[in-house]
Amino acid sequence: MSSSTAWNPQTYSQNARFVSDLGEPLLQLLDPRANERILDLGCGDGALTEKIAALGSFVIGVDASAAQVLAAQQRGLLAAVMDGQRLSFKPGFDAVFTNAALHWMREPEKVIEGVANCLKPGGRFVGEFGGKGNVETIRAALHAALDKRGIDPWTVDPWYYPSAEEYTQLLNQFAFTVESIELIPRPTKLPGDIRAWLEVFAQPFFKALIDDEREKYLEEVRNRLAPQLRQPDGAWTADYVRLRFKAVLE
Ligand code: BEZ
């Protein structure tokens, strides 16, 4: 997860538990076996790391957020603070797993190089993250409201959402063979108001503003989004698109 966002395990759990709940099919793609050594890259509070461990693998989680790592450790998991773009493990893992983390890392070459360096030959890299078009409506509203305030949104936008073709090319560059990769549109009903989602996930955008302006900015973004993302019953849907892949190191 991004180090430019202050992750609060409690508000994350209240507003974004669906992120790990929707990770089950990815666990099936990982297919962890007993006694395998697995790295969970961007483990967050360890909700999925715990499920991998329960299947009998030796799993270590890493995350850029110290608060999330502490939450993972409180589940009894082995977890450490580490930037996914600066992985420092030697070859030894059978698989690297990652859910909802790589879109926070804007140096994907560094990520993939680090993953390749820590896998055994034949090791698996299995993951899911935001793909091309992810939260496009939300991103457009965040950008438009910053533009209006004279700030170039690309200077603060923290997200990386590649296409399947772009990510395949990168994986190939680092000696991975892609077994499967697909872009999955996944409109997702949010557990609460879009404001709560923005406060968890869009911090780099509103942190660019002084305190007084933040409230007005968030209200404006909410108003821009309501016609497209709020249902007649008041529920909000986020226009998620996921990129799910499995690659094997030569
Ligand atoms: C996520 O972590 O799931 C996420 C973060 C930012 C935008 C979209 C999704």
Tab-separated table of C-alpha atoms and ligand atoms in Angstrom:
chain	number	residue	atom	x	y	z
A	1	MET	CA	0.000	0.000	0.000
A	2	SER	CA	1.118	3.553	-0.606
A	3	SER	CA	3.311	5.327	1.941
A	4	SER	CA	1.802	8.709	0.885
A	5	THR	CA	-1.555	7.616	2.344
A	6	ALA	CA	-2.131	7.364	6.094
A	7	TRP	CA	-3.712	3.915	6.463
A	8	ASN	CA	-5.917	3.474	9.506
A	9	PRO	CA	-6.671	-0.242	9.977
A	10	GLN	CA	-10.028	0.527	11.644
A	11	THR	CA	-11.447	2.863	8.975
A	12	TYR	CA	-9.959	0.620	6.278
A	13	SER	CA	-11.780	-2.340	7.760
A	14	GLN	CA	-15.082	-0.403	7.974
A	15	ASN	CA	-14.962	1.007	4.445
A	16	ALA	CA	-12.874	-1.394	2.414
A	17	ARG	CA	-13.242	-4.911	3.838
A	18	PHE	CA	-14.823	-5.863	0.499
A	19	VAL	CA	-11.336	-5.505	-1.044
A	20	SER	CA	-10.047	-8.597	0.763
A	21	ASP	CA	-13.459	-10.336	0.731
A	22	LEU	CA	-13.337	-10.232	-3.076
A	23	GLY	CA	-9.850	-11.788	-3.072
A	24	GLU	CA	-11.054	-15.401	-2.779
A	25	PRO	CA	-10.800	-16.248	-6.535
A	26	LEU	CA	-7.254	-14.930	-6.444
A	27	LEU	CA	-6.389	-17.357	-3.658
A	28	GLN	CA	-7.653	-20.151	-5.887
A	29	LEU	CA	-5.386	-18.914	-8.695
A	30	LEU	CA	-2.439	-18.886	-6.277
A	31	ASP	CA	-3.286	-22.431	-5.188
A	32	PRO	CA	-0.941	-22.389	-2.164
A	33	ARG	CA	0.395	-25.774	-1.078
A	34	ALA	CA	1.511	-26.970	2.341
A	35	ASN	CA	5.046	-25.912	3.283
A	36	GLU	CA	5.488	-23.523	0.382
A	37	ARG	CA	7.222	-20.207	1.118
A	38	ILE	CA	4.995	-17.357	0.033
A	39	LEU	CA	5.462	-13.574	0.105
A	40	ASP	CA	2.309	-11.445	0.386
A	41	LEU	CA	3.275	-8.152	-1.251
A	42	GLY	CA	1.167	-5.271	0.115
A	43	CYS	CA	-0.433	-7.434	2.773
A	44	GLY	CA	-2.445	-4.628	4.395
A	45	ASP	CA	-3.966	-5.803	7.665
A	46	GLY	CA	-3.276	-9.444	6.758
A	47	ALA	CA	-6.844	-10.597	6.029
A	48	LEU	CA	-5.744	-12.669	3.013
A	49	THR	CA	-2.272	-13.465	4.411
A	50	GLU	CA	-4.078	-15.236	7.242
A	51	LYS	CA	-6.043	-17.363	4.776
A	52	ILE	CA	-2.852	-18.389	2.961
A	53	ALA	CA	-1.210	-19.309	6.270
A	54	ALA	CA	-4.260	-21.382	7.224
A	55	LEU	CA	-3.662	-23.540	4.134
A	56	GLY	CA	-0.307	-24.657	5.542
A	57	SER	CA	2.149	-22.363	3.710
A	58	PHE	CA	4.883	-20.335	5.398
A	59	VAL	CA	3.844	-16.797	4.564
A	60	ILE	CA	5.411	-13.429	5.267
A	61	GLY	CA	3.589	-10.181	4.543
A	62	VAL	CA	5.181	-6.863	3.650
A	63	ASP	CA	3.504	-3.479	3.411
A	64	ALA	CA	4.625	0.170	3.282
A	65	SER	CA	2.186	1.091	6.073
A	66	ALA	CA	3.497	0.498	9.596
A	67	ALA	CA	-0.065	0.682	10.977
A	68	GLN	CA	-1.284	-2.053	8.639
A	69	VAL	CA	1.774	-4.214	9.367
A	70	LEU	CA	1.050	-3.893	13.085
A	71	ALA	CA	-2.562	-4.976	12.450
A	72	ALA	CA	-1.260	-8.004	10.522
A	73	GLN	CA	1.169	-8.857	13.342
A	74	GLN	CA	-1.732	-8.646	15.807
A	75	ARG	CA	-3.341	-11.506	13.877
A	76	GLY	CA	-0.216	-13.510	14.763
A	77	LEU	CA	1.285	-13.188	11.264
A	78	LEU	CA	4.890	-12.615	10.263
A	79	ALA	CA	4.885	-9.165	8.663
A	80	ALA	CA	7.366	-6.367	8.031
A	81	VAL	CA	7.350	-2.779	6.803
A	82	MET	CA	8.810	-2.669	3.296
A	83	ASP	CA	8.267	-0.651	0.133
A	84	GLY	CA	7.210	-3.041	-2.637
A	85	GLN	CA	9.351	-1.040	-5.056
A	86	ARG	CA	12.442	-1.791	-2.962
A	87	LEU	CA	12.072	-5.482	-2.116
A	88	SER	CA	15.271	-6.841	-0.607
A	89	PHE	CA	14.770	-10.607	-0.448
A	90	LYS	CA	17.066	-13.196	-2.006
A	91	PRO	CA	15.649	-16.054	-4.166
A	92	GLY	CA	13.801	-18.440	-1.882
A	93	PHE	CA	10.070	-17.950	-2.332
A	94	ASP	CA	7.845	-20.391	-4.221
A	95	ALA	CA	5.287	-17.684	-4.919
A	96	VAL	CA	4.601	-13.975	-4.542
A	97	PHE	CA	0.965	-13.060	-3.997
A	98	THR	CA	-0.469	-9.544	-4.185
A	99	ASN	CA	-3.990	-8.137	-3.881
A	100	ALA	CA	-5.066	-4.494	-4.291
A	101	ALA	CA	-1.577	-3.110	-3.767
A	102	LEU	CA	0.289	-2.760	-7.073
A	103	HIS	CA	-1.855	0.174	-8.250
A	104	TRP	CA	-0.211	2.220	-5.477
A	105	MET	CA	3.278	1.592	-6.883
A	106	ARG	CA	4.183	3.895	-9.724
A	107	GLU	CA	7.521	2.185	-10.418
A	108	PRO	CA	6.239	-1.157	-11.747
A	109	GLU	CA	9.622	-2.161	-13.218
A	110	LYS	CA	11.151	-1.942	-9.742
A	111	VAL	CA	8.328	-4.051	-8.306
A	112	ILE	CA	8.635	-6.794	-10.926
A	113	GLU	CA	12.446	-6.824	-10.719
A	114	GLY	CA	12.234	-7.239	-6.936
A	115	VAL	CA	9.670	-10.032	-7.278
A	116	ALA	CA	11.825	-11.839	-9.871
A	117	ASN	CA	14.836	-11.573	-7.535
A	118	CYS	CA	13.066	-13.197	-4.614
A	119	LEU	CA	11.471	-16.143	-6.462
A	120	LYS	CA	12.976	-19.575	-7.054
A	121	PRO	CA	13.141	-20.586	-10.762
A	122	GLY	CA	9.629	-21.679	-11.729
A	123	GLY	CA	8.174	-19.522	-8.935
A	124	ARG	CA	4.700	-17.996	-9.355
A	125	PHE	CA	3.703	-14.337	-9.316
A	126	VAL	CA	-0.055	-14.135	-8.800
A	127	GLY	CA	-1.919	-10.907	-8.305
A	128	GLU	CA	-4.812	-8.581	-8.786
A	129	PHE	CA	-4.873	-4.799	-8.799
A	130	GLY	CA	-6.527	-1.841	-10.493
A	131	GLY	CA	-6.374	-2.175	-14.280
A	132	LYS	CA	-6.882	0.260	-17.155
A	133	GLY	CA	-10.072	2.247	-16.557
A	134	ASN	CA	-10.205	1.545	-12.807
A	135	VAL	CA	-12.356	4.077	-10.908
A	136	GLU	CA	-12.299	6.203	-14.046
A	137	THR	CA	-15.388	8.195	-13.078
A	138	ILE	CA	-14.027	8.894	-9.595
A	139	ARG	CA	-10.578	9.764	-10.924
A	140	ALA	CA	-12.070	12.174	-13.496
A	141	ALA	CA	-14.024	14.010	-10.773
A	142	LEU	CA	-10.967	14.184	-8.477
A	143	HIS	CA	-8.904	15.567	-11.366
A	144	ALA	CA	-11.504	18.084	-12.568
A	145	ALA	CA	-11.989	19.558	-9.091
A	146	LEU	CA	-8.204	19.939	-8.611
A	147	ASP	CA	-7.743	21.402	-12.095
A	148	LYS	CA	-10.371	23.995	-11.216
A	149	ARG	CA	-8.204	24.996	-8.229
A	150	GLY	CA	-5.127	25.469	-10.402
A	151	ILE	CA	-3.378	22.246	-9.342
A	152	ASP	CA	-2.129	19.760	-11.936
A	153	PRO	CA	-3.754	16.509	-10.699
A	154	TRP	CA	-1.074	14.341	-12.282
A	155	THR	CA	1.466	15.744	-9.813
A	156	VAL	CA	-0.450	14.097	-6.942
A	157	ASP	CA	-2.321	11.185	-8.584
A	158	PRO	CA	-0.880	8.079	-6.839
A	159	TRP	CA	-2.394	5.378	-9.085
A	160	TYR	CA	-0.990	3.048	-11.750
A	161	TYR	CA	-3.633	1.226	-13.829
A	162	PRO	CA	-2.056	-0.616	-16.778
A	163	SER	CA	-3.718	-2.547	-19.579
A	164	ALA	CA	-3.212	-6.316	-19.864
A	165	GLU	CA	-0.900	-5.776	-22.868
A	166	GLU	CA	1.272	-3.214	-21.059
A	167	TYR	CA	1.639	-5.364	-17.943
A	168	THR	CA	2.346	-8.522	-19.974
A	169	GLN	CA	5.213	-6.717	-21.724
A	170	LEU	CA	6.693	-5.647	-18.401
A	171	LEU	CA	6.445	-9.162	-16.954
A	172	ASN	CA	8.116	-10.590	-20.064
A	173	GLN	CA	10.978	-8.091	-19.709
A	174	PHE	CA	11.850	-9.664	-16.359
A	175	ALA	CA	11.721	-13.281	-17.591
A	176	PHE	CA	8.154	-14.075	-16.561
A	177	THR	CA	5.890	-16.185	-18.758
A	178	VAL	CA	2.308	-15.009	-18.419
A	179	GLU	CA	-0.073	-17.948	-17.932
A	180	SER	CA	-3.180	-15.806	-17.630
A	181	ILE	CA	-4.041	-12.117	-17.499
A	182	GLU	CA	-7.457	-10.476	-17.756
A	183	LEU	CA	-9.115	-7.143	-17.175
A	184	ILE	CA	-12.232	-7.636	-15.052
A	185	PRO	CA	-14.840	-4.837	-14.833
A	186	ARG	CA	-16.205	-5.048	-11.290
A	187	PRO	CA	-18.686	-2.317	-10.315
A	188	THR	CA	-18.692	-2.598	-6.532
A	189	LYS	CA	-21.385	-1.464	-4.118
A	190	LEU	CA	-19.732	0.519	-1.337
A	191	PRO	CA	-20.571	-0.165	2.312
A	192	GLY	CA	-21.185	3.557	2.934
A	193	ASP	CA	-21.097	6.991	1.372
A	194	ILE	CA	-18.566	7.847	-1.332
A	195	ARG	CA	-17.142	10.431	1.113
A	196	ALA	CA	-15.868	7.629	3.334
A	197	TRP	CA	-14.273	5.928	0.316
A	198	LEU	CA	-12.609	9.194	-0.738
A	199	GLU	CA	-11.273	9.746	2.769
A	200	VAL	CA	-9.624	6.296	2.774
A	201	PHE	CA	-8.412	6.046	-0.833
A	202	ALA	CA	-8.072	9.549	-2.279
A	203	GLN	CA	-5.915	11.227	0.369
A	204	PRO	CA	-3.087	12.336	-1.959
A	205	PHE	CA	-5.596	14.433	-3.933
A	206	PHE	CA	-7.092	16.378	-1.034
A	207	LYS	CA	-3.840	16.613	0.932
A	208	ALA	CA	-2.697	18.913	-1.894
A	209	LEU	CA	-5.133	21.506	-0.486
A	210	ILE	CA	-5.096	23.669	2.624
A	211	ASP	CA	-7.497	22.544	5.370
A	212	ASP	CA	-10.343	25.013	4.613
A	213	GLU	CA	-10.433	24.029	0.970
A	214	ARG	CA	-10.445	20.262	1.605
A	215	GLU	CA	-14.041	20.123	2.786
A	216	LYS	CA	-15.270	22.129	-0.220
A	217	TYR	CA	-13.214	19.950	-2.557
A	218	LEU	CA	-14.605	16.686	-1.183
A	219	GLU	CA	-18.177	17.982	-1.352
A	220	GLU	CA	-17.643	19.102	-4.927
A	221	VAL	CA	-16.228	15.700	-5.916
A	222	ARG	CA	-19.187	13.987	-4.233
A	223	ASN	CA	-21.660	16.222	-6.088
A	224	ARG	CA	-19.942	15.568	-9.411
A	225	LEU	CA	-20.179	11.811	-8.813
A	226	ALA	CA	-23.718	11.540	-7.482
A	227	PRO	CA	-25.509	11.517	-10.884
A	228	GLN	CA	-23.295	8.654	-12.107
A	229	LEU	CA	-22.530	6.546	-9.052
A	230	ARG	CA	-25.387	7.031	-6.556
A	231	GLN	CA	-28.386	4.745	-6.962
A	232	PRO	CA	-31.958	5.933	-6.323
A	233	ASP	CA	-31.871	4.127	-2.938
A	234	GLY	CA	-28.821	6.195	-1.909
A	235	ALA	CA	-26.254	3.372	-2.254
A	236	TRP	CA	-22.977	4.166	-4.015
A	237	THR	CA	-21.172	2.018	-6.565
A	238	ALA	CA	-17.482	2.404	-7.437
A	239	ASP	CA	-16.477	1.665	-11.031
A	240	TYR	CA	-13.706	-0.788	-10.219
A	241	VAL	CA	-11.782	-2.614	-12.966
A	242	ARG	CA	-9.302	-5.254	-11.852
A	243	LEU	CA	-6.306	-6.735	-13.656
A	244	ARG	CA	-5.793	-10.344	-12.533
A	245	PHE	CA	-2.720	-12.309	-13.613
A	246	LYS	CA	-0.602	-15.377	-13.041
A	247	ALA	CA	2.994	-15.429	-14.289
A	248	VAL	CA	5.793	-17.948	-13.840
A	249	LEU	CA	9.517	-17.138	-13.602
A	250	GLU	CA	11.614	-18.928	-16.247
B	1	BEZ	C1	-8.048	-0.400	-3.794
B	1	BEZ	O1	-7.099	-0.459	-3.024
B	1	BEZ	O2	-8.799	-1.329	-3.903
B	1	BEZ	C2	-8.235	0.822	-4.597
B	1	BEZ	C3	-7.547	1.938	-4.301
B	1	BEZ	C4	-7.687	3.062	-5.059
B	1	BEZ	C5	-8.533	3.082	-6.120
B	1	BEZ	C6	-9.244	1.954	-6.403
B	1	BEZ	C7	-9.085	0.829	-5.661
